[in-house]
Amino acid sequence: MESAACARRGDRPVARDAAALGGGTDAARNMLGARIDRFVEEADRQVILLAHGAGCRAAAWWARLSPSHYVQRVAGAILVDPLADDAGTRFASPATLLPFRSMTLDSTGRIEALAREWGSEVMPGGTAVRGGALLRLIDRLSGAVVAHDVRTAEKLAGLG
C-alpha cells in the first residue's frame, strides 16, 4: 500500500517505497488509488489491507471514495502507526467510518481520535509487535473473515 512501485510476493501484491505514496501530486495519488483498485479486483478472494504510516491515510482515503464493488472485496484492514496529522490534504476524504472492520496499532498514543473516526479498534503498538502479537492479530482478523464466510454459506444453503 505504500508505493508507486508494486511487486508480487507469492499470490499477494506487495507495495514498497513509502516516500512515493501519492507522489505529492493529485495524478500520482489517483494512480495509487487505481493500483489499489486493480489489486483488490484481481484478488481471487477477499483481501486484508495492511498499511503503515501515511499508507493508513491512503487506505482510508481509498476506502471512503471507492465504489462499493471494490470495498466489498476488502475483509478488513490492519493500520499500523498512522500519521496523527495529515500532511496537507493529500488524502482528504469524508469523515465517515471505514466500510470494513479495521484494527489500528498505535505506538505513539496520539491517534485515538483518528481511529474513532475510522471506526477502528485500537491496539497499543508496543504490545502488538512484541511476542508475535501482530501475527496473532492478522490471524484473528482472518479468522473473523472465515467465520463470516461460513455463516453466509450456511444461510445461503438454508442451514443457518
mmCIF file of C-alpha atoms in Angstrom:
data_model
loop_
_atom_site.group_PDB
_atom_site.id
_atom_site.type_symbol
_atom_site.label_atom_id
_atom_site.label_comp_id
_atom_site.label_asym_id
_atom_site.label_seq_id
_atom_site.Cartn_x
_atom_site.Cartn_y
_atom_site.Cartn_z
ATOM 1 C CA MET A 1 0.000 0.000 0.000
ATOM 2 C CA GLU A 2 2.928 2.357 0.498
ATOM 3 C CA SER A 3 4.196 2.583 -3.023
ATOM 4 C CA ALA A 4 4.310 3.784 -6.518
ATOM 5 C CA ALA A 5 6.175 0.569 -7.328
ATOM 6 C CA CYS A 6 4.286 -2.620 -6.584
ATOM 7 C CA ALA A 7 5.514 -6.177 -6.762
ATOM 8 C CA ARG A 8 4.034 -9.580 -6.045
ATOM 9 C CA ARG A 9 5.111 -11.955 -3.291
ATOM 10 C CA GLY A 10 3.568 -15.347 -3.974
ATOM 11 C CA ASP A 11 -0.015 -14.584 -4.894
ATOM 12 C CA ARG A 12 -0.167 -11.394 -2.814
ATOM 13 C CA PRO A 13 0.540 -7.896 -4.068
ATOM 14 C CA VAL A 14 3.267 -6.164 -2.093
ATOM 15 C CA ALA A 15 3.875 -2.432 -2.208
ATOM 16 C CA ARG A 16 7.089 -0.664 -1.276
ATOM 17 C CA ASP A 17 8.804 2.746 -1.218
ATOM 18 C CA ALA A 18 6.878 4.781 1.350
ATOM 19 C CA ALA A 19 8.270 8.072 0.040
ATOM 20 C CA ALA A 20 6.401 7.529 -3.220
ATOM 21 C CA LEU A 21 2.995 7.357 -1.510
ATOM 22 C CA GLY A 22 0.779 9.575 -3.564
ATOM 23 C CA GLY A 23 3.845 11.180 -5.147
ATOM 24 C CA GLY A 24 2.839 14.604 -3.862
ATOM 25 C CA THR A 25 0.576 15.279 -6.857
ATOM 26 C CA ASP A 26 -3.102 14.577 -7.439
ATOM 27 C CA ALA A 27 -2.252 12.492 -10.505
ATOM 28 C CA ALA A 28 0.197 10.291 -8.557
ATOM 29 C CA ARG A 29 -2.273 9.918 -5.682
ATOM 30 C CA ASN A 30 -5.004 8.909 -8.128
ATOM 31 C CA MET A 31 -2.675 6.375 -9.740
ATOM 32 C CA LEU A 32 -2.090 4.888 -6.287
ATOM 33 C CA GLY A 33 -5.867 4.529 -5.911
ATOM 34 C CA ALA A 34 -6.086 2.859 -9.325
ATOM 35 C CA ARG A 35 -3.358 0.379 -8.322
ATOM 36 C CA ILE A 36 -5.209 -0.500 -5.125
ATOM 37 C CA ASP A 37 -8.383 -0.945 -7.204
ATOM 38 C CA ARG A 38 -6.544 -3.294 -9.553
ATOM 39 C CA PHE A 39 -5.020 -5.419 -6.781
ATOM 40 C CA VAL A 40 -8.342 -5.728 -4.960
ATOM 41 C CA GLU A 41 -10.213 -6.528 -8.166
ATOM 42 C CA GLU A 42 -7.662 -9.137 -9.303
ATOM 43 C CA ALA A 43 -7.615 -10.986 -5.979
ATOM 44 C CA ASP A 44 -9.285 -14.384 -6.127
ATOM 45 C CA ARG A 45 -10.771 -13.857 -2.656
ATOM 46 C CA GLN A 46 -11.378 -11.076 -0.156
ATOM 47 C CA VAL A 47 -8.288 -9.140 0.887
ATOM 48 C CA ILE A 48 -6.989 -7.684 4.124
ATOM 49 C CA LEU A 49 -5.302 -4.307 3.703
ATOM 50 C CA LEU A 50 -2.125 -3.795 5.699
ATOM 51 C CA ALA A 51 -0.840 -0.220 5.816
ATOM 52 C CA HIS A 52 1.766 1.730 7.760
ATOM 53 C CA GLY A 53 2.284 5.450 8.425
ATOM 54 C CA ALA A 54 0.945 7.594 5.581
ATOM 55 C CA GLY A 55 -0.295 4.380 3.954
ATOM 56 C CA CYS A 56 -3.033 4.249 6.607
ATOM 57 C CA ARG A 57 -4.359 7.614 5.440
ATOM 58 C CA ALA A 58 -4.127 6.411 1.836
ATOM 59 C CA ALA A 59 -6.082 3.251 2.698
ATOM 60 C CA ALA A 60 -8.817 5.263 4.433
ATOM 61 C CA TRP A 61 -8.973 7.718 1.509
ATOM 62 C CA TRP A 62 -9.292 4.835 -0.955
ATOM 63 C CA ALA A 63 -11.934 3.017 1.121
ATOM 64 C CA ARG A 64 -14.091 6.098 1.608
ATOM 65 C CA LEU A 65 -14.048 7.239 -2.010
ATOM 66 C CA SER A 66 -14.021 3.967 -3.969
ATOM 67 C CA PRO A 67 -17.149 2.371 -5.426
ATOM 68 C CA SER A 68 -18.782 -0.203 -3.164
ATOM 69 C CA HIS A 69 -17.996 -3.106 -5.528
ATOM 70 C CA TYR A 70 -14.288 -2.566 -4.742
ATOM 71 C CA VAL A 71 -14.520 -2.094 -0.984
ATOM 72 C CA GLN A 72 -16.865 -5.087 -0.645
ATOM 73 C CA ARG A 73 -13.857 -7.232 -1.580
ATOM 74 C CA VAL A 74 -11.961 -5.976 1.491
ATOM 75 C CA ALA A 75 -12.422 -8.157 4.550
ATOM 76 C CA GLY A 76 -10.666 -5.705 6.848
ATOM 77 C CA ALA A 77 -7.612 -3.565 7.421
ATOM 78 C CA ILE A 78 -4.696 -3.504 9.823
ATOM 79 C CA LEU A 79 -3.410 0.050 10.140
ATOM 80 C CA VAL A 80 -0.018 0.351 11.819
ATOM 81 C CA ASP A 81 1.085 3.677 13.323
ATOM 82 C CA PRO A 82 -0.932 6.024 11.112
ATOM 83 C CA LEU A 83 0.313 9.589 10.922
ATOM 84 C CA ALA A 84 -1.553 11.635 13.513
ATOM 85 C CA ASP A 85 -1.516 14.724 11.298
ATOM 86 C CA ASP A 86 -2.331 14.517 7.617
ATOM 87 C CA ALA A 87 0.417 16.449 5.861
ATOM 88 C CA GLY A 88 -1.751 18.788 3.830
ATOM 89 C CA THR A 89 -4.916 17.379 2.336
ATOM 90 C CA ARG A 90 -3.343 14.801 0.046
ATOM 91 C CA PHE A 91 -5.654 12.061 1.347
ATOM 92 C CA ALA A 92 -8.599 14.191 2.476
ATOM 93 C CA SER A 93 -11.878 12.268 2.487
ATOM 94 C CA PRO A 94 -15.290 12.457 4.143
ATOM 95 C CA ALA A 95 -15.182 11.808 7.891
ATOM 96 C CA THR A 96 -17.112 8.527 7.783
ATOM 97 C CA LEU A 97 -16.457 5.096 9.221
ATOM 98 C CA LEU A 98 -14.462 2.757 7.035
ATOM 99 C CA PRO A 99 -16.768 0.322 5.207
ATOM 100 C CA PHE A 100 -14.983 -2.719 6.683
ATOM 101 C CA ARG A 101 -13.580 -3.830 10.025
ATOM 102 C CA SER A 102 -10.229 -2.304 10.925
ATOM 103 C CA MET A 103 -7.690 -2.517 13.707
ATOM 104 C CA THR A 104 -5.195 0.262 14.372
ATOM 105 C CA LEU A 105 -1.873 -0.369 16.069
ATOM 106 C CA ASP A 106 -0.610 2.742 17.816
ATOM 107 C CA SER A 107 2.853 3.047 19.314
ATOM 108 C CA THR A 108 2.544 6.834 19.626
ATOM 109 C CA GLY A 109 -0.568 7.113 21.810
ATOM 110 C CA ARG A 110 -1.772 10.012 19.630
ATOM 111 C CA ILE A 111 -4.169 8.510 17.103
ATOM 112 C CA GLU A 112 -7.170 7.558 19.226
ATOM 113 C CA ALA A 113 -9.411 10.260 17.695
ATOM 114 C CA LEU A 114 -8.397 9.224 14.183
ATOM 115 C CA ALA A 115 -9.109 5.559 14.952
ATOM 116 C CA ARG A 116 -12.558 6.542 16.298
ATOM 117 C CA GLU A 117 -13.234 8.473 13.084
ATOM 118 C CA TRP A 118 -12.393 5.335 11.100
ATOM 119 C CA GLY A 119 -14.415 3.089 13.443
ATOM 120 C CA SER A 120 -11.226 1.178 14.116
ATOM 121 C CA GLU A 121 -10.360 -0.933 17.133
ATOM 122 C CA VAL A 122 -7.193 0.456 18.758
ATOM 123 C CA MET A 123 -4.385 -1.775 19.954
ATOM 124 C CA PRO A 124 -1.275 -0.292 21.575
ATOM 125 C CA GLY A 125 1.541 -0.732 19.051
ATOM 126 C CA GLY A 126 4.195 -1.822 21.536
ATOM 127 C CA THR A 127 2.093 -4.741 22.716
ATOM 128 C CA ALA A 128 1.108 -5.672 19.171
ATOM 129 C CA VAL A 129 4.643 -6.221 17.952
ATOM 130 C CA ARG A 130 6.119 -7.981 20.994
ATOM 131 C CA GLY A 131 5.931 -11.741 21.043
ATOM 132 C CA GLY A 132 4.343 -12.131 17.612
ATOM 133 C CA ALA A 133 1.136 -10.346 18.588
ATOM 134 C CA LEU A 134 0.919 -8.704 15.151
ATOM 135 C CA LEU A 135 0.768 -12.141 13.558
ATOM 136 C CA ARG A 136 -1.907 -13.185 16.071
ATOM 137 C CA LEU A 137 -3.833 -10.025 15.191
ATOM 138 C CA ILE A 138 -3.679 -10.931 11.498
ATOM 139 C CA ASP A 139 -4.831 -14.473 12.339
ATOM 140 C CA ARG A 140 -7.688 -13.076 14.433
ATOM 141 C CA LEU A 141 -8.873 -10.814 11.630
ATOM 142 C CA SER A 142 -8.505 -13.640 9.099
ATOM 143 C CA GLY A 143 -10.430 -15.987 11.397
ATOM 144 C CA ALA A 144 -13.273 -13.476 11.654
ATOM 145 C CA VAL A 145 -13.437 -13.354 7.863
ATOM 146 C CA VAL A 146 -13.595 -17.153 7.606
ATOM 147 C CA ALA A 147 -16.293 -17.347 10.289
ATOM 148 C CA HIS A 148 -18.332 -14.723 8.425
ATOM 149 C CA ASP A 149 -17.950 -16.639 5.143
ATOM 150 C CA VAL A 150 -19.105 -19.876 6.832
ATOM 151 C CA ARG A 151 -22.168 -18.148 8.318
ATOM 152 C CA THR A 152 -23.007 -16.647 4.924
ATOM 153 C CA ALA A 153 -22.642 -20.020 3.167
ATOM 154 C CA GLU A 154 -24.848 -21.702 5.781
ATOM 155 C CA LYS A 155 -27.552 -19.070 5.302
ATOM 156 C CA LEU A 156 -27.399 -19.450 1.524
ATOM 157 C CA ALA A 157 -27.651 -23.234 1.874
ATOM 158 C CA GLY A 158 -30.589 -22.882 4.273
ATOM 159 C CA LEU A 159 -28.654 -24.397 7.156
ATOM 160 C CA GLY A 160 -28.457 -21.334 9.367
#
